[in-house]
XYZ file of N, CA and C in Angstrom:
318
model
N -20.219 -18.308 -11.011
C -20.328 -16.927 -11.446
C -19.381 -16.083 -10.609
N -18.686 -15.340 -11.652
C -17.544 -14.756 -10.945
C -18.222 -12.881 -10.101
N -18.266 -12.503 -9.288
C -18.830 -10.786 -9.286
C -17.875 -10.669 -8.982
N -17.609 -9.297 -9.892
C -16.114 -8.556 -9.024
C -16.685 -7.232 -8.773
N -15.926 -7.296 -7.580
C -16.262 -6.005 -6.655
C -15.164 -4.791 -6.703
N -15.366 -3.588 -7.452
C -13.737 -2.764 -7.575
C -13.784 -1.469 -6.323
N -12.924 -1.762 -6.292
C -12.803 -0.617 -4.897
C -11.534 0.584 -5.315
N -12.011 1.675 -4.957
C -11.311 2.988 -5.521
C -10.773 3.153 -4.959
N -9.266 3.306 -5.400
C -8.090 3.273 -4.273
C -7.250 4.533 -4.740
N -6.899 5.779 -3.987
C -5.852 6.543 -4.033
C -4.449 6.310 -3.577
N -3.820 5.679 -4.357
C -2.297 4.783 -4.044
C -1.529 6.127 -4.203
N -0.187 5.591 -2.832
C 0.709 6.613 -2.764
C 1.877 5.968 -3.049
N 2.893 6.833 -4.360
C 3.797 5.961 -4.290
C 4.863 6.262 -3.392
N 6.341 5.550 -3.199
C 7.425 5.999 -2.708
C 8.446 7.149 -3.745
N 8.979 7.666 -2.927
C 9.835 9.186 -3.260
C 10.712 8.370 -4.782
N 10.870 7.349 -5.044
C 11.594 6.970 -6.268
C 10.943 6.365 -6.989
N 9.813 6.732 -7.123
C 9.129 6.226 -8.242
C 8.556 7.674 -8.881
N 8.255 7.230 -10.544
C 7.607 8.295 -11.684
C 7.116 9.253 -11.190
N 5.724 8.701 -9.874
C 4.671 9.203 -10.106
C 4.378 9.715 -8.099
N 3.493 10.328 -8.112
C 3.281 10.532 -6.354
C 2.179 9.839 -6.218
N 0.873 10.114 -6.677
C -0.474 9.585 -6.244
C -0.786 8.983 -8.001
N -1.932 8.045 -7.698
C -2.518 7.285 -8.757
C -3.940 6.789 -8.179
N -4.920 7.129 -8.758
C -6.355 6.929 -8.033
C -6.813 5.334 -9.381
N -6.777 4.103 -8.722
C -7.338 3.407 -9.408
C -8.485 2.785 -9.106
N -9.318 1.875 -9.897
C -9.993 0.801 -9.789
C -9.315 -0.661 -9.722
N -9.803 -0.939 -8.252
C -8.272 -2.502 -8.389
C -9.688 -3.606 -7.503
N -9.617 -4.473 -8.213
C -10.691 -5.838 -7.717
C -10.837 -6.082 -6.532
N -11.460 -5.818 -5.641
C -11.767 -5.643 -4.086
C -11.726 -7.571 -3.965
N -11.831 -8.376 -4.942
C -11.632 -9.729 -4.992
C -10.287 -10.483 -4.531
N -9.451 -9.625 -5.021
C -7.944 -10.411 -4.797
C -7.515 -10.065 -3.662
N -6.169 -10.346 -3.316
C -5.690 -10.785 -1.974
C -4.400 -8.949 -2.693
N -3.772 -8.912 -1.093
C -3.085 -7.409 -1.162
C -1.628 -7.665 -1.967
N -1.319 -9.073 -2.103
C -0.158 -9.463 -2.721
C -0.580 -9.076 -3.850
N -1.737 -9.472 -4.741
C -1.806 -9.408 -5.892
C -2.294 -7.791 -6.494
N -2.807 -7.734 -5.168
C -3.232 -5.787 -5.845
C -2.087 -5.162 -5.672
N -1.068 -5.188 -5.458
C 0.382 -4.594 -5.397
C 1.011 -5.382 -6.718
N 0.870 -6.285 -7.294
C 1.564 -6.712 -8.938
C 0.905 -5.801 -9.722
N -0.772 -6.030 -9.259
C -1.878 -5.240 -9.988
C -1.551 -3.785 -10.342
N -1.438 -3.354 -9.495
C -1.455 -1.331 -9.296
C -0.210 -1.260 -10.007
N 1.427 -1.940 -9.874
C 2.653 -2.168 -10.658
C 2.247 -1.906 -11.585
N 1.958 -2.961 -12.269
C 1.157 -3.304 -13.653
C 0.757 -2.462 -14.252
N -0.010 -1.740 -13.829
C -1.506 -0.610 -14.211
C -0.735 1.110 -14.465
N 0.254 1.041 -13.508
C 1.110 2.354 -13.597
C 3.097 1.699 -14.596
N 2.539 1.404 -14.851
C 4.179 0.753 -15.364
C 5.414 0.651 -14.760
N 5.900 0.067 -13.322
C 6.222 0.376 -12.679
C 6.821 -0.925 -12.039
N 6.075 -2.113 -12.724
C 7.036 -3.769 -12.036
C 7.959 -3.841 -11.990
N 8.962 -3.080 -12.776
C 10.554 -3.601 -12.749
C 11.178 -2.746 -11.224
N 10.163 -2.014 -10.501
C 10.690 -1.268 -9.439
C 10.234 -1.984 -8.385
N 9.299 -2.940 -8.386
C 8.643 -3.700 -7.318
C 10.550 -4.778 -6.954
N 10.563 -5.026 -5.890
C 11.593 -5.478 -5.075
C 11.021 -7.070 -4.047
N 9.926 -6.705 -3.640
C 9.115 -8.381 -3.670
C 9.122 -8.055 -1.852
N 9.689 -6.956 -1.724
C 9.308 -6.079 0.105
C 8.240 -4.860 0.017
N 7.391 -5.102 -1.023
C 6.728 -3.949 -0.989
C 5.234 -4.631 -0.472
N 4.697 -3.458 0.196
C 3.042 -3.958 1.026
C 2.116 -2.503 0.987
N 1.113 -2.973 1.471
C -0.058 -1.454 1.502
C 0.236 -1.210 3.117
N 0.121 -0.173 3.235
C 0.212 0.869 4.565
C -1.232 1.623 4.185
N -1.823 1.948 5.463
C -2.763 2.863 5.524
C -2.386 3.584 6.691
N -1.761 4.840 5.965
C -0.881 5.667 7.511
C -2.456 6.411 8.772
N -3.037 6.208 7.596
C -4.360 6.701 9.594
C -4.760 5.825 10.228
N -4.764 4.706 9.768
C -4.834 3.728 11.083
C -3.403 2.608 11.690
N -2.169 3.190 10.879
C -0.955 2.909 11.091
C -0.883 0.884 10.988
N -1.149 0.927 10.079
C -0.872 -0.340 9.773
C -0.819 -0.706 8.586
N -0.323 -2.543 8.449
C -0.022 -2.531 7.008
C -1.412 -4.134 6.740
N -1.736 -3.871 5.331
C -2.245 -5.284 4.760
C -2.396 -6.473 4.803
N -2.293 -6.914 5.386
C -2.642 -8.597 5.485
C -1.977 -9.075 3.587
N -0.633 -9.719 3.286
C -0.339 -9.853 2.178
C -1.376 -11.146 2.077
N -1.563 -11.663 2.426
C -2.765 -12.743 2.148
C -4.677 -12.658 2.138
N -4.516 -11.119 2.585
C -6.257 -10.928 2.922
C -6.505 -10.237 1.901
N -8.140 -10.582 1.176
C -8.600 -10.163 0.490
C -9.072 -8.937 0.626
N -8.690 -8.028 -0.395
C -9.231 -6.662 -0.143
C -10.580 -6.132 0.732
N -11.197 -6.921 0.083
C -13.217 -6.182 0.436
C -13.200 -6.664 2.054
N -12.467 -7.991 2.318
C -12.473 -8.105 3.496
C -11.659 -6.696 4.525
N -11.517 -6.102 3.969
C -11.457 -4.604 5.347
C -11.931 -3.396 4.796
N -13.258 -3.266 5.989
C -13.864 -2.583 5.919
C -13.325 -1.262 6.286
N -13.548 -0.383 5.228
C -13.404 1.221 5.258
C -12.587 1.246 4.454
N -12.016 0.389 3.829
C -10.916 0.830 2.789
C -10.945 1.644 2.112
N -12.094 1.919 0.986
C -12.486 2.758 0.027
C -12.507 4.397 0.670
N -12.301 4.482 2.093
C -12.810 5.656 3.155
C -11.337 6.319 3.597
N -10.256 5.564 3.358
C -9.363 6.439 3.431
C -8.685 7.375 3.006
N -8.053 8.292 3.524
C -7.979 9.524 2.440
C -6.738 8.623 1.186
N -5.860 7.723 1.250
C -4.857 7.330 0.443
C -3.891 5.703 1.291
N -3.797 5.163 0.440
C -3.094 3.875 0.739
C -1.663 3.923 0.375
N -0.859 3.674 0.886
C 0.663 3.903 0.851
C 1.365 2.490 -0.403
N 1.912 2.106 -1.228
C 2.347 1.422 -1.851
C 4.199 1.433 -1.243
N 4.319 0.570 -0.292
C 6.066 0.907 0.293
C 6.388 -0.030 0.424
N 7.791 0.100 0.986
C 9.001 -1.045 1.764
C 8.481 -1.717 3.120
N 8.237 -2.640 3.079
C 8.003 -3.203 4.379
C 9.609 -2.893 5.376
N 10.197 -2.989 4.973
C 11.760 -3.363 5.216
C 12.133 -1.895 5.258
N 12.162 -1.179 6.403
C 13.268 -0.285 6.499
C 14.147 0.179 7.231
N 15.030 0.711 6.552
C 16.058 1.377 6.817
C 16.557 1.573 8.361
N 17.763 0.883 8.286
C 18.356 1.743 9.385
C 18.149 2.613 10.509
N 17.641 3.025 11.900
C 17.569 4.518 11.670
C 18.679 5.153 12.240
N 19.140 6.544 11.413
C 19.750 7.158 11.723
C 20.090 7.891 13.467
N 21.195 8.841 13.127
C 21.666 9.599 14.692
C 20.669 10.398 14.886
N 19.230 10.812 14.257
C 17.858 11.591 14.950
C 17.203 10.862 15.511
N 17.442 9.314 15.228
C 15.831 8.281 16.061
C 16.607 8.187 17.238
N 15.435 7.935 18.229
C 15.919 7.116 19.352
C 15.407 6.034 19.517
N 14.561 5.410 18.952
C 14.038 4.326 18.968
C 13.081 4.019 17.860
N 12.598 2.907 17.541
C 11.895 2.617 16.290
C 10.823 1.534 16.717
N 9.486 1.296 16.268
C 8.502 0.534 17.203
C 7.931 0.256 15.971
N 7.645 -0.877 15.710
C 6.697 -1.382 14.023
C 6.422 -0.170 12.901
N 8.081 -0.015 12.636
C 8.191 1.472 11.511
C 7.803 1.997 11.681
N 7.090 2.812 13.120
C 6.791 3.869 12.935
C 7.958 4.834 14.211
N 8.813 5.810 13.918
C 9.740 5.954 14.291
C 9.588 7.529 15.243
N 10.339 7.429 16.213
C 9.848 8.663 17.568
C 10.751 9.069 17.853
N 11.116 11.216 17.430
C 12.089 11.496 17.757
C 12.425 11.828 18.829
């Protein structure tokens, strides 16, 4: 017997995509790889997925476990919004002085 457990997620997208925010229902069952095809999917939006994209939760400054199942982290449903981004970024420019697990200090 299968239970699925859905967990309400306020997804944020990146500055080049359609849309800014999208509040879904996504299976607290699957793993974060697949709720990122999932949420794609659901907003029409796969052909923009790049295969470097992961969940960020910027208040506790970290990213997803691409292999951990959703329900397995607790408070999820409690954050104000989940980030849908680039694992992979950019460069930083002549304002950084340094850069520490993407999160960058001017």
């Amino acid at each position: 017997i299968y239970i699925m457990s859905l967990l309400l997620m306020r997804i944020k997208f990146p500055t080049t995509y359609p849309l800014v925010y999208k509040t879904l229902r996504v299976d607290g069952n699957i793993t974060t790889a697949e709720a990122i095809k999932f949420i794609a999917e659901a907003v029409h939006v796969s052909d923009l997925l790049t295969g470097g994209e992961g969940l960020w939760i910027p208040e506790e400054m970290k990213w997803l476990d691409d292999d951990t199942i959703l329900s397995q982290y607790e408070g999820l449903t409690e954050v104000e919004h989940v980030e849908l981004k680039s694992k992979i970024q950019p460069p930083p420019d002549d304002d950084f002085c340094c850069c520490n697990n993407s999160v960058c200090f001017f």
